[in-house]
């Protein structure tokens, strides 16, 4: 069946990949974003350059169009250099909450199924102190204590959509993404995340340079290749699982190990220099027990394979 779908934030990194995938499945795809994707042409049938904070626009958009599915990925976001410095907190909270308030309200009582992209950043800081043993099980989210306003906004918006599901029948699916990476995403300018930033630094380095890595480098994370993220989102949308679920890899590495991996991929002779910088929690890794059970699937794309794709792409850009 051809579905009519909307991708909010369809000009962003994940949104642009999602639009391409939904088009390849023969859907009619409408993207909305403040901007077009910088690195890749959109495959969308319609691309609306609009501000989703504008309630009048959002109401009109969902009154004049009826969608089978809406994917809500629009957010004011970035990597550690954007969300952990404190400099962008008011905008992060105001802009993203406003978008989600508008979307939830405009879709209440509709027959549209909606996907909301939450984040691993909602998990309590105290459960992520030990880099080798972080707890990111879905059930550990409460009592809440995210380490950033970005995480608090995501947690609030999860609850917003769940409230609309409870009171207005909104048919919602929610994923907590864990560090999604891949080509055609931001790699410079301040909003880039660790994998793309490290690839840029390595790609620009000359033999015997040192690569600056924020923090001790012993902080751990897991990273999920964007194609697998989208696979997970589409499977979740097909499922009946209506509570938030992790979509992430459980291949955990330290940031220095990630950097060593990229250096090895580049074939250059480089060293690592750990410097002060915004880093977030000590450890974080996707707990995939729930997704394995409810979707009978979990991501398994090897980090090295994905990082080769990302490095080659970033290297071609710089
Ligand atoms: P992104 O910044 O590339 O995409 C977000 C898009 O939203 C951008 O294109 C931006 O222009 C758009 N946007 C922001 N404000 C808008 C507004 N007022 N009106 C219309 N469009 C607006 O980010 P991404 O990496 O593609 O992430 C997509 C979603 O997934 C976001 O909600 C993000 O918080 C969430 N997420 C991403 C990751 C990750 O690792 N990339 C991890 C956890 C959660």
CSV table of C-alpha atoms and ligand atoms in Angstrom, one decimal:
chain,number,residue,atom,x,y,z
A,1,UNK,CA,0.0,0.0,0.0
A,2,UNK,CA,1.3,3.5,-0.9
A,3,UNK,CA,1.3,5.5,2.3
A,4,UNK,CA,1.3,9.3,2.6
A,5,UNK,CA,4.0,10.1,5.2
A,6,UNK,CA,5.5,13.3,6.7
A,7,UNK,CA,9.0,13.6,7.9
A,8,UNK,CA,9.4,16.5,10.3
A,9,UNK,CA,13.1,17.5,10.4
A,10,UNK,CA,13.3,15.9,7.0
A,11,UNK,CA,16.3,18.1,6.0
A,12,UNK,CA,18.4,16.8,9.0
A,13,UNK,CA,20.8,14.0,9.1
A,14,UNK,CA,18.5,11.1,10.1
A,15,UNK,CA,15.5,12.7,8.5
A,16,UNK,CA,17.1,13.0,5.1
A,17,UNK,CA,18.1,9.3,5.2
A,18,UNK,CA,14.6,8.4,6.4
A,19,UNK,CA,13.0,10.3,3.5
A,20,UNK,CA,15.2,8.4,1.0
A,21,UNK,CA,14.2,5.0,2.6
A,22,UNK,CA,10.5,5.8,2.7
A,23,UNK,CA,10.6,6.9,-1.0
A,24,UNK,CA,12.4,3.7,-1.9
A,25,UNK,CA,9.5,1.9,-0.4
A,26,UNK,CA,7.2,3.8,-2.9
A,27,UNK,CA,5.5,6.0,-0.3
A,28,UNK,CA,4.4,9.6,-1.0
A,29,UNK,CA,6.8,11.6,1.3
A,30,UNK,CA,6.4,15.2,2.5
A,31,UNK,CA,9.4,16.7,4.3
A,32,UNK,CA,9.3,19.8,6.5
A,33,UNK,CA,12.4,21.5,7.9
A,34,UNK,CA,13.8,25.0,8.4
A,35,UNK,CA,16.5,24.1,5.9
A,36,UNK,CA,17.4,21.6,3.2
A,37,UNK,CA,20.1,19.0,3.9
A,38,UNK,CA,23.5,20.6,3.2
A,39,UNK,CA,25.1,17.5,1.7
A,40,UNK,CA,22.5,15.5,-0.2
A,41,UNK,CA,19.5,16.2,-2.4
A,42,UNK,CA,16.2,15.3,-0.8
A,43,UNK,CA,14.2,12.4,-2.3
A,44,UNK,CA,10.9,13.9,-0.9
A,45,UNK,CA,7.9,14.5,-3.2
A,46,UNK,CA,7.3,17.8,-1.4
A,47,UNK,CA,9.8,19.7,0.7
A,48,UNK,CA,8.3,22.5,2.8
A,49,UNK,CA,10.8,25.0,4.3
A,50,UNK,CA,8.8,26.0,7.3
A,51,UNK,CA,9.2,26.6,11.1
A,52,UNK,CA,7.4,23.9,13.1
A,53,UNK,CA,7.4,26.3,16.2
A,54,UNK,CA,4.8,28.2,14.3
A,55,UNK,CA,1.5,26.8,15.6
A,56,UNK,CA,-0.6,28.3,12.8
A,57,UNK,CA,1.6,26.6,10.2
A,58,UNK,CA,1.5,23.2,12.0
A,59,UNK,CA,-2.3,23.3,12.4
A,60,UNK,CA,-2.8,24.3,8.8
A,61,UNK,CA,-0.4,21.7,7.5
A,62,UNK,CA,-2.2,18.9,9.4
A,63,UNK,CA,-5.6,20.2,8.4
A,64,UNK,CA,-4.9,20.4,4.7
A,65,UNK,CA,-3.0,17.1,4.6
A,66,UNK,CA,-4.0,13.7,5.9
A,67,UNK,CA,-1.0,11.5,6.7
A,68,UNK,CA,-0.9,7.8,7.4
A,69,UNK,CA,2.3,8.3,9.3
A,70,UNK,CA,4.3,11.2,10.7
A,71,UNK,CA,7.9,10.9,11.8
A,72,UNK,CA,8.8,13.7,14.2
A,73,UNK,CA,12.6,14.2,14.2
A,74,UNK,CA,12.8,18.0,14.2
A,75,UNK,CA,14.7,19.3,17.2
A,76,UNK,CA,17.2,22.0,18.1
A,77,UNK,CA,20.2,19.7,18.7
A,78,UNK,CA,23.8,18.9,18.3
A,79,UNK,CA,26.7,17.0,19.8
A,80,UNK,CA,28.5,17.5,23.2
A,81,UNK,CA,29.9,20.9,22.1
A,82,UNK,CA,26.3,22.1,21.6
A,83,UNK,CA,24.3,20.4,24.4
A,84,UNK,CA,26.7,20.2,27.3
A,85,UNK,CA,28.2,23.7,27.4
A,86,UNK,CA,25.0,25.3,28.8
A,87,UNK,CA,25.1,28.1,26.2
A,88,UNK,CA,22.2,26.7,24.2
A,89,UNK,CA,20.0,25.4,26.9
A,90,UNK,CA,17.1,27.9,26.6
A,91,UNK,CA,16.8,27.4,22.9
A,92,UNK,CA,17.1,23.7,23.1
A,93,UNK,CA,14.2,23.5,25.6
A,94,UNK,CA,12.0,26.2,24.1
A,95,UNK,CA,12.4,25.3,20.5
A,96,UNK,CA,12.0,21.6,20.7
A,97,UNK,CA,9.2,21.7,23.3
A,98,UNK,CA,7.3,24.2,21.1
A,99,UNK,CA,7.6,21.9,18.1
A,100,UNK,CA,6.3,18.9,20.0
A,101,UNK,CA,3.5,20.8,21.6
A,102,UNK,CA,2.3,21.9,18.2
A,103,UNK,CA,2.6,18.5,16.6
A,104,UNK,CA,0.9,16.6,19.4
A,105,UNK,CA,-2.0,19.1,19.6
A,106,UNK,CA,-2.5,19.2,15.8
A,107,UNK,CA,-2.6,15.4,15.5
A,108,UNK,CA,-4.9,14.6,18.5
A,109,UNK,CA,-7.9,12.6,17.6
A,110,UNK,CA,-6.5,11.8,14.1
A,111,UNK,CA,-5.9,8.4,12.6
A,112,UNK,CA,-2.3,9.2,12.0
A,113,UNK,CA,0.4,7.0,13.5
A,114,UNK,CA,3.3,9.1,14.8
A,115,UNK,CA,6.9,8.3,15.5
A,116,UNK,CA,8.8,10.4,18.0
A,117,UNK,CA,12.7,10.4,18.2
A,118,UNK,CA,13.8,10.6,21.8
A,119,UNK,CA,17.3,10.1,23.1
A,120,UNK,CA,19.6,8.1,25.3
A,121,UNK,CA,20.2,11.4,27.0
A,122,UNK,CA,17.1,10.9,29.1
A,123,UNK,CA,18.8,8.3,31.3
A,124,UNK,CA,19.7,9.3,34.9
A,125,UNK,CA,23.3,10.6,35.3
A,126,UNK,CA,24.0,8.5,38.4
A,127,UNK,CA,23.4,5.2,36.4
A,128,UNK,CA,26.1,6.2,33.9
A,129,UNK,CA,29.0,7.0,36.3
A,130,UNK,CA,30.9,3.7,35.7
A,131,UNK,CA,32.2,3.8,32.1
A,132,UNK,CA,32.3,0.0,31.9
A,133,UNK,CA,28.9,-0.7,33.4
A,134,UNK,CA,26.3,1.9,32.5
A,135,UNK,CA,22.6,1.2,33.0
A,136,UNK,CA,20.4,2.3,30.1
A,137,UNK,CA,17.6,-0.2,30.4
A,138,UNK,CA,14.3,1.5,29.5
A,139,UNK,CA,12.9,0.9,33.0
A,140,UNK,CA,15.8,2.8,34.6
A,141,UNK,CA,14.6,6.2,33.3
A,142,UNK,CA,12.8,7.0,36.5
A,143,UNK,CA,13.4,8.6,39.0
A,144,UNK,CA,14.6,11.0,36.3
A,145,UNK,CA,17.9,12.8,36.4
A,146,UNK,CA,19.2,13.5,32.8
A,147,UNK,CA,22.6,15.3,32.7
A,148,UNK,CA,21.5,17.9,30.2
A,149,UNK,CA,18.5,20.1,29.4
A,150,UNK,CA,18.4,18.4,26.0
A,151,UNK,CA,17.7,15.1,27.9
A,152,UNK,CA,15.0,16.8,30.1
A,153,UNK,CA,13.3,18.1,27.0
A,154,UNK,CA,13.3,14.7,25.4
A,155,UNK,CA,11.9,13.1,28.6
A,156,UNK,CA,9.2,15.8,28.8
A,157,UNK,CA,8.2,15.3,25.2
A,158,UNK,CA,8.1,11.5,25.6
A,159,UNK,CA,5.6,12.1,28.4
A,160,UNK,CA,3.7,14.7,26.3
A,161,UNK,CA,3.1,12.2,23.5
A,162,UNK,CA,2.2,9.4,26.0
A,163,UNK,CA,-0.3,11.8,27.6
A,164,UNK,CA,-1.9,12.5,24.2
A,165,UNK,CA,-2.0,8.8,23.6
A,166,UNK,CA,-3.8,8.2,26.9
A,167,UNK,CA,-6.3,11.1,26.6
A,168,UNK,CA,-6.7,11.7,22.8
A,169,UNK,CA,-5.9,8.3,21.3
A,170,UNK,CA,-2.7,9.4,19.6
A,171,UNK,CA,-1.1,6.4,18.1
A,172,UNK,CA,2.5,6.9,19.0
A,173,UNK,CA,5.8,5.0,18.9
A,174,UNK,CA,8.9,6.3,20.7
A,175,UNK,CA,12.5,5.4,20.3
A,176,UNK,CA,15.5,6.5,22.4
A,177,UNK,CA,18.3,6.8,19.8
A,178,UNK,CA,21.9,6.1,21.0
A,179,UNK,CA,24.5,8.1,19.0
A,180,UNK,CA,23.5,7.7,15.4
A,181,UNK,CA,26.2,8.2,12.8
A,182,UNK,CA,26.8,7.9,9.1
A,183,UNK,CA,27.4,10.0,5.9
A,184,UNK,CA,25.6,13.2,5.1
A,185,UNK,CA,25.5,14.5,8.7
A,186,UNK,CA,27.0,17.5,10.3
A,187,UNK,CA,30.8,17.1,10.7
A,188,UNK,CA,31.9,20.7,11.4
A,189,UNK,CA,30.5,24.0,12.8
A,190,UNK,CA,29.8,23.2,16.4
A,191,UNK,CA,26.8,20.8,16.2
A,192,UNK,CA,28.8,17.8,15.0
A,193,UNK,CA,28.9,14.6,17.2
A,194,UNK,CA,31.9,12.6,18.2
A,195,UNK,CA,32.2,10.1,15.3
A,196,UNK,CA,32.0,12.8,12.6
A,197,UNK,CA,34.2,15.2,14.6
A,198,UNK,CA,36.9,12.6,15.0
A,199,UNK,CA,36.7,11.7,11.3
A,200,UNK,CA,37.2,15.4,10.4
A,201,UNK,CA,40.1,15.8,12.7
A,202,UNK,CA,41.8,12.7,11.4
A,203,UNK,CA,41.1,13.5,7.8
A,204,UNK,CA,42.6,16.9,8.1
A,205,UNK,CA,45.7,15.8,10.1
A,206,UNK,CA,49.1,15.3,8.7
A,207,UNK,CA,51.4,12.3,9.6
A,208,UNK,CA,52.7,12.6,13.1
A,209,UNK,CA,50.1,15.2,14.2
A,210,UNK,CA,48.1,14.6,17.4
A,211,UNK,CA,44.3,14.4,17.4
A,212,UNK,CA,42.6,16.3,20.2
A,213,UNK,CA,39.9,14.3,22.0
A,214,UNK,CA,37.7,15.9,24.7
A,215,UNK,CA,38.0,14.4,28.2
A,216,UNK,CA,40.0,11.5,29.4
A,217,UNK,CA,39.0,9.5,26.4
A,218,UNK,CA,38.0,6.7,28.8
A,219,UNK,CA,34.3,7.7,28.6
A,220,UNK,CA,32.3,5.0,26.8
A,221,UNK,CA,29.6,5.1,24.2
A,222,UNK,CA,27.9,2.9,21.6
A,223,UNK,CA,27.2,4.1,18.1
A,224,UNK,CA,24.6,3.0,15.6
A,225,UNK,CA,24.9,3.2,11.9
A,226,UNK,CA,22.1,5.3,10.4
A,227,UNK,CA,20.7,2.6,8.1
A,228,UNK,CA,20.2,0.3,11.1
A,229,UNK,CA,18.5,3.1,13.0
A,230,UNK,CA,16.0,3.6,10.2
A,231,UNK,CA,15.5,-0.2,10.0
A,232,UNK,CA,14.7,-0.1,13.7
A,233,UNK,CA,12.3,2.9,13.4
A,234,UNK,CA,10.3,1.2,10.6
A,235,UNK,CA,10.1,-2.1,12.5
A,236,UNK,CA,8.9,-0.2,15.6
A,237,UNK,CA,6.3,1.6,13.5
A,238,UNK,CA,5.0,-1.8,12.3
A,239,UNK,CA,4.8,-3.1,15.9
A,240,UNK,CA,2.3,-2.6,18.6
A,241,UNK,CA,5.0,-1.5,21.2
A,242,UNK,CA,3.8,1.8,22.5
A,243,UNK,CA,6.4,2.5,25.3
A,244,UNK,CA,9.8,4.1,24.6
A,245,UNK,CA,12.4,1.7,23.4
A,246,UNK,CA,16.2,2.0,22.9
A,247,UNK,CA,17.4,2.0,19.3
A,248,UNK,CA,21.1,1.7,19.6
A,249,UNK,CA,24.1,-0.6,19.3
A,250,UNK,CA,25.5,-2.6,22.3
A,251,UNK,CA,29.0,-2.5,20.9
A,252,UNK,CA,30.5,-0.3,23.5
A,253,UNK,CA,33.9,1.5,23.0
A,254,UNK,CA,35.8,4.3,24.7
A,255,UNK,CA,36.2,7.5,22.8
A,256,UNK,CA,39.9,6.9,22.6
A,257,UNK,CA,39.2,3.4,21.1
A,258,UNK,CA,36.9,5.0,18.6
A,259,UNK,CA,39.7,7.5,17.7
A,260,UNK,CA,42.3,4.7,17.4
A,261,UNK,CA,39.8,2.9,15.0
A,262,UNK,CA,39.5,6.0,12.8
A,263,UNK,CA,43.3,6.6,12.8
A,264,UNK,CA,43.8,2.9,11.7
A,265,UNK,CA,41.2,3.4,9.0
A,266,UNK,CA,43.0,6.5,7.7
A,267,UNK,CA,46.3,4.7,7.6
A,268,UNK,CA,48.0,7.8,9.0
A,269,UNK,CA,50.6,7.9,11.8
A,270,UNK,CA,48.8,9.9,14.4
A,271,UNK,CA,48.6,10.1,18.2
A,272,UNK,CA,45.8,11.1,20.6
A,273,UNK,CA,45.9,14.1,22.9
A,274,UNK,CA,43.2,14.2,25.5
A,275,UNK,CA,42.2,17.8,26.4
A,276,UNK,CA,39.5,19.4,28.6
A,277,UNK,CA,36.1,19.7,26.9
A,278,UNK,CA,32.4,19.0,27.3
A,279,UNK,CA,31.9,15.2,27.5
A,280,UNK,CA,28.6,14.3,29.2
A,281,UNK,CA,28.2,11.1,31.2
A,282,UNK,CA,31.2,8.7,31.9
A,283,UNK,CA,29.5,5.7,30.2
A,284,UNK,CA,26.5,5.0,28.0
A,285,UNK,CA,25.5,2.0,26.0
A,286,UNK,CA,22.3,0.8,24.5
A,287,UNK,CA,20.5,-2.0,26.5
A,288,UNK,CA,18.8,-4.1,23.8
A,289,UNK,CA,16.9,-6.6,25.9
A,290,UNK,CA,13.5,-4.9,25.3
A,291,UNK,CA,14.0,-4.4,21.5
A,292,UNK,CA,15.2,-8.0,21.1
A,293,UNK,CA,12.0,-9.1,22.8
A,294,UNK,CA,9.4,-6.8,21.3
A,295,UNK,CA,10.7,-6.6,17.7
A,296,UNK,CA,12.6,-9.9,17.7
A,297,UNK,CA,15.4,-7.8,16.2
A,298,UNK,CA,18.4,-5.8,17.3
A,299,UNK,CA,21.1,-3.9,15.5
A,300,UNK,CA,24.3,-5.8,14.7
A,301,UNK,CA,26.2,-3.7,12.1
A,302,UNK,CA,29.9,-3.7,13.2
A,303,UNK,CA,31.1,-0.3,14.3
A,304,UNK,CA,34.3,-0.6,12.2
A,305,UNK,CA,32.3,-1.2,9.0
A,306,UNK,CA,30.2,1.9,9.6
A,307,UNK,CA,33.2,4.1,10.5
A,308,UNK,CA,34.9,3.2,7.2
A,309,UNK,CA,31.8,4.6,5.4
A,310,UNK,CA,31.8,7.7,7.6
A,311,UNK,CA,35.5,8.3,7.4
A,312,UNK,CA,35.5,8.0,3.6
A,313,UNK,CA,32.7,10.4,3.3
A,314,UNK,CA,34.1,13.0,5.7
A,315,UNK,CA,37.5,12.6,4.0
A,316,UNK,CA,35.9,13.4,0.6
A,317,UNK,CA,34.3,16.6,2.1
A,318,UNK,CA,37.2,18.2,3.9
B,1,LIG,P1,19.6,17.1,12.9
B,1,LIG,O1,19.9,18.3,13.7
B,1,LIG,O2,20.5,16.8,11.7
B,1,LIG,O3,18.1,17.2,12.4
B,1,LIG,C1,17.1,17.9,13.0
B,1,LIG,C2,16.4,18.7,12.0
B,1,LIG,O4,15.4,19.5,12.7
B,1,LIG,C3,17.3,19.8,11.4
B,1,LIG,O5,17.4,19.6,10.0
B,1,LIG,C4,16.7,21.1,11.8
B,1,LIG,O6,16.8,22.1,10.8
B,1,LIG,C5,15.3,20.7,12.0
B,1,LIG,N1,14.6,21.7,12.8
B,1,LIG,C6,15.0,22.2,14.0
B,1,LIG,N2,14.1,23.1,14.4
B,1,LIG,C7,13.1,23.2,13.5
B,1,LIG,C8,12.0,24.0,13.4
B,1,LIG,N3,11.6,24.9,14.3
B,1,LIG,N4,11.2,23.8,12.3
B,1,LIG,C9,11.5,22.8,11.4
B,1,LIG,N5,12.6,22.1,11.4
B,1,LIG,C10,13.4,22.3,12.5
B,1,LIG,O7,19.6,15.9,13.9
B,1,LIG,P2,19.5,14.3,13.7
B,1,LIG,O8,20.8,13.8,14.1
B,1,LIG,O9,19.0,14.0,12.3
B,1,LIG,O10,18.5,13.9,14.8
B,1,LIG,C11,17.1,13.7,14.4
B,1,LIG,C12,16.3,13.5,15.7
B,1,LIG,O11,16.8,12.4,16.4
B,1,LIG,C13,16.4,14.7,16.7
B,1,LIG,O12,15.1,14.8,17.3
B,1,LIG,C14,17.4,14.3,17.7
B,1,LIG,O13,17.2,14.9,18.9
B,1,LIG,C15,17.2,12.8,17.8
B,1,LIG,N6,18.4,12.1,18.2
B,1,LIG,C16,19.5,12.0,17.4
B,1,LIG,C17,20.6,11.3,17.8
B,1,LIG,C18,21.8,11.3,17.0
B,1,LIG,O14,22.8,10.6,17.4
B,1,LIG,N7,21.9,11.9,15.8
B,1,LIG,C19,20.6,10.7,19.1
B,1,LIG,C20,19.5,10.8,19.9
B,1,LIG,C21,18.3,11.5,19.4
